[in-house]
PDB file of C-alpha atoms in Angstrom:
ATOM      1  CA  UNK A   1      29.752  -2.852  21.816  1.00  0.00           C
ATOM      2  CA  UNK A   2      26.131  -1.456  21.637  1.00  0.00           C
ATOM      3  CA  UNK A   3      24.207  -1.379  18.330  1.00  0.00           C
ATOM      4  CA  UNK A   4      25.284   1.936  16.783  1.00  0.00           C
ATOM      5  CA  UNK A   5      23.392   1.772  13.493  1.00  0.00           C
ATOM      6  CA  UNK A   6      19.487   1.620  13.497  1.00  0.00           C
ATOM      7  CA  UNK A   7      17.847   0.632  10.384  1.00  0.00           C
ATOM      8  CA  UNK A   8      14.249   1.574   9.876  1.00  0.00           C
ATOM      9  CA  UNK A   9      11.630   1.097   7.317  1.00  0.00           C
ATOM     10  CA  UNK A  10       9.013   3.001   5.577  1.00  0.00           C
ATOM     11  CA  UNK A  11       6.223   1.471   3.805  1.00  0.00           C
ATOM     12  CA  UNK A  12       3.635   3.424   1.883  1.00  0.00           C
ATOM     13  CA  UNK A  13       0.303   2.583   1.352  1.00  0.00           C
ATOM     14  CA  UNK A  14      -1.215   5.299  -0.675  1.00  0.00           C
ATOM     15  CA  UNK A  15      -0.532   8.450   1.289  1.00  0.00           C
ATOM     16  CA  UNK A  16      -0.129   6.493   4.750  1.00  0.00           C
ATOM     17  CA  UNK A  17       2.839   4.762   6.418  1.00  0.00           C
ATOM     18  CA  UNK A  18       3.046   1.820   8.931  1.00  0.00           C
ATOM     19  CA  UNK A  19       4.004   2.748  12.407  1.00  0.00           C
ATOM     20  CA  UNK A  20       4.420   0.825  15.593  1.00  0.00           C
ATOM     21  CA  UNK A  21       2.679   2.123  18.794  1.00  0.00           C
ATOM     22  CA  UNK A  22       4.920   0.730  21.562  1.00  0.00           C
ATOM     23  CA  UNK A  23       4.889   0.726  25.234  1.00  0.00           C
ATOM     24  CA  UNK A  24       8.202   0.685  27.329  1.00  0.00           C
ATOM     25  CA  UNK A  25       7.586  -1.079  30.702  1.00  0.00           C
ATOM     26  CA  UNK A  26      10.866   0.377  32.418  1.00  0.00           C
ATOM     27  CA  UNK A  27      10.064   3.902  31.442  1.00  0.00           C
ATOM     28  CA  UNK A  28       6.390   3.482  31.905  1.00  0.00           C
ATOM     29  CA  UNK A  29       5.694   5.316  28.578  1.00  0.00           C
ATOM     30  CA  UNK A  30       4.105   4.739  25.348  1.00  0.00           C
ATOM     31  CA  UNK A  31       5.974   6.100  22.116  1.00  0.00           C
ATOM     32  CA  UNK A  32       5.423   5.560  18.333  1.00  0.00           C
ATOM     33  CA  UNK A  33       8.070   4.991  15.736  1.00  0.00           C
ATOM     34  CA  UNK A  34       9.043   3.305  12.344  1.00  0.00           C
ATOM     35  CA  UNK A  35       9.647  -0.241  12.205  1.00  0.00           C
ATOM     36  CA  UNK A  36      13.128  -1.290  12.701  1.00  0.00           C
ATOM     37  CA  UNK A  37      16.001  -1.803  15.017  1.00  0.00           C
ATOM     38  CA  UNK A  38      19.856  -2.191  15.418  1.00  0.00           C
ATOM     39  CA  UNK A  39      22.093  -3.759  13.081  1.00  0.00           C
ATOM     40  CA  UNK A  40      23.388  -7.025  14.285  1.00  0.00           C
ATOM     41  CA  UNK A  41      26.975  -8.332  14.011  1.00  0.00           C
ATOM     42  CA  UNK A  42      27.536  -9.874  10.763  1.00  0.00           C
ATOM     43  CA  UNK A  43      24.509  -8.789   8.782  1.00  0.00           C
ATOM     44  CA  UNK A  44      24.268  -6.146   6.201  1.00  0.00           C
ATOM     45  CA  UNK A  45      22.028  -3.205   6.506  1.00  0.00           C
ATOM     46  CA  UNK A  46      19.498  -4.563   4.128  1.00  0.00           C
ATOM     47  CA  UNK A  47      19.296  -7.946   5.851  1.00  0.00           C
ATOM     48  CA  UNK A  48      18.905  -5.989   9.037  1.00  0.00           C
ATOM     49  CA  UNK A  49      15.585  -4.108   7.901  1.00  0.00           C
ATOM     50  CA  UNK A  50      14.276  -7.231   6.162  1.00  0.00           C
ATOM     51  CA  UNK A  51      14.603  -9.064   9.693  1.00  0.00           C
ATOM     52  CA  UNK A  52      13.239  -6.253  11.698  1.00  0.00           C
ATOM     53  CA  UNK A  53      10.164  -5.701   9.566  1.00  0.00           C
ATOM     54  CA  UNK A  54       9.365  -9.436   9.636  1.00  0.00           C
ATOM     55  CA  UNK A  55      10.096  -9.461  13.483  1.00  0.00           C
ATOM     56  CA  UNK A  56       7.910  -6.526  14.298  1.00  0.00           C
ATOM     57  CA  UNK A  57       5.214  -6.417  11.643  1.00  0.00           C
ATOM     58  CA  UNK A  58       5.399 -10.033  10.295  1.00  0.00           C
ATOM     59  CA  UNK A  59       5.570  -8.473   6.706  1.00  0.00           C
ATOM     60  CA  UNK A  60       7.954  -9.911   4.224  1.00  0.00           C
ATOM     61  CA  UNK A  61       9.444  -6.869   2.367  1.00  0.00           C
ATOM     62  CA  UNK A  62      11.466  -5.989  -0.638  1.00  0.00           C
ATOM     63  CA  UNK A  63      14.179  -2.909  -0.180  1.00  0.00           C
ATOM     64  CA  UNK A  64      13.656  -0.423  -2.655  1.00  0.00           C
ATOM     65  CA  UNK A  65      16.437   1.932  -1.725  1.00  0.00           C
ATOM     66  CA  UNK A  66      17.298   4.229   0.957  1.00  0.00           C
ATOM     67  CA  UNK A  67      15.231   7.345   1.801  1.00  0.00           C
ATOM     68  CA  UNK A  68      17.595   8.886   4.449  1.00  0.00           C
ATOM     69  CA  UNK A  69      21.041   8.004   5.876  1.00  0.00           C
ATOM     70  CA  UNK A  70      21.632  10.573   8.836  1.00  0.00           C
ATOM     71  CA  UNK A  71      23.820  10.786  11.974  1.00  0.00           C
ATOM     72  CA  UNK A  72      21.926  10.239  15.258  1.00  0.00           C
ATOM     73  CA  UNK A  73      20.901  13.251  17.291  1.00  0.00           C
ATOM     74  CA  UNK A  74      22.869  12.258  20.514  1.00  0.00           C
ATOM     75  CA  UNK A  75      19.700  11.302  22.433  1.00  0.00           C
ATOM     76  CA  UNK A  76      19.960   7.354  22.235  1.00  0.00           C
ATOM     77  CA  UNK A  77      22.447   4.790  21.630  1.00  0.00           C
ATOM     78  CA  UNK A  78      22.314   4.992  17.857  1.00  0.00           C
ATOM     79  CA  UNK A  79      25.014   7.235  15.845  1.00  0.00           C
ATOM     80  CA  UNK A  80      23.570   6.425  12.551  1.00  0.00           C
ATOM     81  CA  UNK A  81      19.917   6.169  11.392  1.00  0.00           C
ATOM     82  CA  UNK A  82      19.306   4.527   7.856  1.00  0.00           C
ATOM     83  CA  UNK A  83      15.761   4.813   6.623  1.00  0.00           C
ATOM     84  CA  UNK A  84      14.778   2.361   3.904  1.00  0.00           C
ATOM     85  CA  UNK A  85      11.935   2.500   1.508  1.00  0.00           C
ATOM     86  CA  UNK A  86      10.257  -0.968   1.841  1.00  0.00           C
ATOM     87  CA  UNK A  87       7.573  -2.656  -0.282  1.00  0.00           C
ATOM     88  CA  UNK A  88       5.325  -5.153   1.236  1.00  0.00           C
ATOM     89  CA  UNK A  89       5.564  -8.548  -0.810  1.00  0.00           C
ATOM     90  CA  UNK A  90       2.145  -9.446  -2.075  1.00  0.00           C
ATOM     91  CA  UNK A  91       0.522 -12.040   0.200  1.00  0.00           C
ATOM     92  CA  UNK A  92       2.335 -10.918   3.423  1.00  0.00           C
ATOM     93  CA  UNK A  93      -0.110  -9.457   5.926  1.00  0.00           C
ATOM     94  CA  UNK A  94       0.638  -7.208   8.653  1.00  0.00           C
ATOM     95  CA  UNK A  95       0.345  -8.262  12.330  1.00  0.00           C
ATOM     96  CA  UNK A  96       1.890  -7.523  15.512  1.00  0.00           C
ATOM     97  CA  UNK A  97       5.295  -9.351  15.255  1.00  0.00           C
ATOM     98  CA  UNK A  98       7.201 -11.280  18.262  1.00  0.00           C
ATOM     99  CA  UNK A  99       9.145  -8.350  19.493  1.00  0.00           C
ATOM    100  CA  UNK A 100      12.198  -9.958  21.605  1.00  0.00           C
ATOM    101  CA  UNK A 101      12.844  -7.444  24.035  1.00  0.00           C
ATOM    102  CA  UNK A 102      11.383  -8.101  27.446  1.00  0.00           C
ATOM    103  CA  UNK A 103      10.603  -4.625  28.427  1.00  0.00           C
ATOM    104  CA  UNK A 104       8.993  -3.431  25.337  1.00  0.00           C
ATOM    105  CA  UNK A 105       5.835  -4.317  23.820  1.00  0.00           C
ATOM    106  CA  UNK A 106       4.567  -3.567  20.340  1.00  0.00           C
ATOM    107  CA  UNK A 107       0.727  -2.572  21.206  1.00  0.00           C
ATOM    108  CA  UNK A 108      -0.669  -1.819  17.707  1.00  0.00           C
ATOM    109  CA  UNK A 109       0.414  -1.452  14.087  1.00  0.00           C
ATOM    110  CA  UNK A 110      -1.006   1.959  12.766  1.00  0.00           C
ATOM    111  CA  UNK A 111      -1.395   2.995   9.217  1.00  0.00           C
ATOM    112  CA  UNK A 112      -0.843   7.062   9.634  1.00  0.00           C
ATOM    113  CA  UNK A 113      -1.915   9.563   6.971  1.00  0.00           C
ATOM    114  CA  UNK A 114       0.899  11.805   5.683  1.00  0.00           C
ATOM    115  CA  UNK A 115      -1.358  14.218   4.354  1.00  0.00           C
ATOM    116  CA  UNK A 116      -3.582  15.004   7.078  1.00  0.00           C
ATOM    117  CA  UNK A 117      -1.474  16.496   9.992  1.00  0.00           C
ATOM    118  CA  UNK A 118      -4.458  17.079  11.977  1.00  0.00           C
ATOM    119  CA  UNK A 119      -4.561  13.321  12.610  1.00  0.00           C
ATOM    120  CA  UNK A 120      -1.234  13.248  14.047  1.00  0.00           C
ATOM    121  CA  UNK A 121      -1.234  12.888  17.818  1.00  0.00           C
ATOM    122  CA  UNK A 122       0.971  13.706  20.529  1.00  0.00           C
ATOM    123  CA  UNK A 123       3.250  10.568  20.037  1.00  0.00           C
ATOM    124  CA  UNK A 124       3.805  11.607  16.408  1.00  0.00           C
ATOM    125  CA  UNK A 125       4.507  15.266  17.137  1.00  0.00           C
ATOM    126  CA  UNK A 126       7.373  14.343  19.886  1.00  0.00           C
ATOM    127  CA  UNK A 127      10.753  15.795  18.848  1.00  0.00           C
ATOM    128  CA  UNK A 128      11.881  12.355  18.421  1.00  0.00           C
ATOM    129  CA  UNK A 129       9.408  11.514  15.612  1.00  0.00           C
ATOM    130  CA  UNK A 130       8.216  14.826  14.090  1.00  0.00           C
ATOM    131  CA  UNK A 131      11.071  15.605  12.009  1.00  0.00           C
ATOM    132  CA  UNK A 132      10.976  12.015  10.509  1.00  0.00           C
ATOM    133  CA  UNK A 133       7.470  12.330   9.609  1.00  0.00           C
ATOM    134  CA  UNK A 134       7.842  15.778   8.113  1.00  0.00           C
ATOM    135  CA  UNK A 135      10.720  14.497   5.799  1.00  0.00           C
ATOM    136  CA  UNK A 136       8.690  11.475   4.911  1.00  0.00           C
ATOM    137  CA  UNK A 137       5.836  13.545   4.039  1.00  0.00           C
ATOM    138  CA  UNK A 138       7.914  15.779   1.934  1.00  0.00           C
ATOM    139  CA  UNK A 139       9.014  12.711  -0.129  1.00  0.00           C
ATOM    140  CA  UNK A 140       5.450  11.530  -0.711  1.00  0.00           C
ATOM    141  CA  UNK A 141       4.161  14.786  -2.654  1.00  0.00           C
TER     142      UNK A 141
END
């Protein structure tokens, strides 16, 4: 059975959020997305996002609730996406974590402005990511 739930996290720093800039060697493509990953057997959704945030960004976070819980769009393996509001624990500093998937690499952690859409690049404007960015921006007013 594949991973059917993706837990992803949003950390606000003022009007910016932390995003992963990644590269997939199999597809030879760069893409940007929220930190997160698949729910593993035996772990809770909250445990999943805390683990994923640590693995990908080296940040220790507290979970302050769910922003969105929605069905997948049928374009990938996930049937459900849960987006958590995470708060960086003081003293923990972001740095590229140890992504454990061999064909994927995190290139950079980027703080993206929610208020200035003119700064949004083509990777943020893709059909996969843009709807999430719009919803997160609407929440951060």
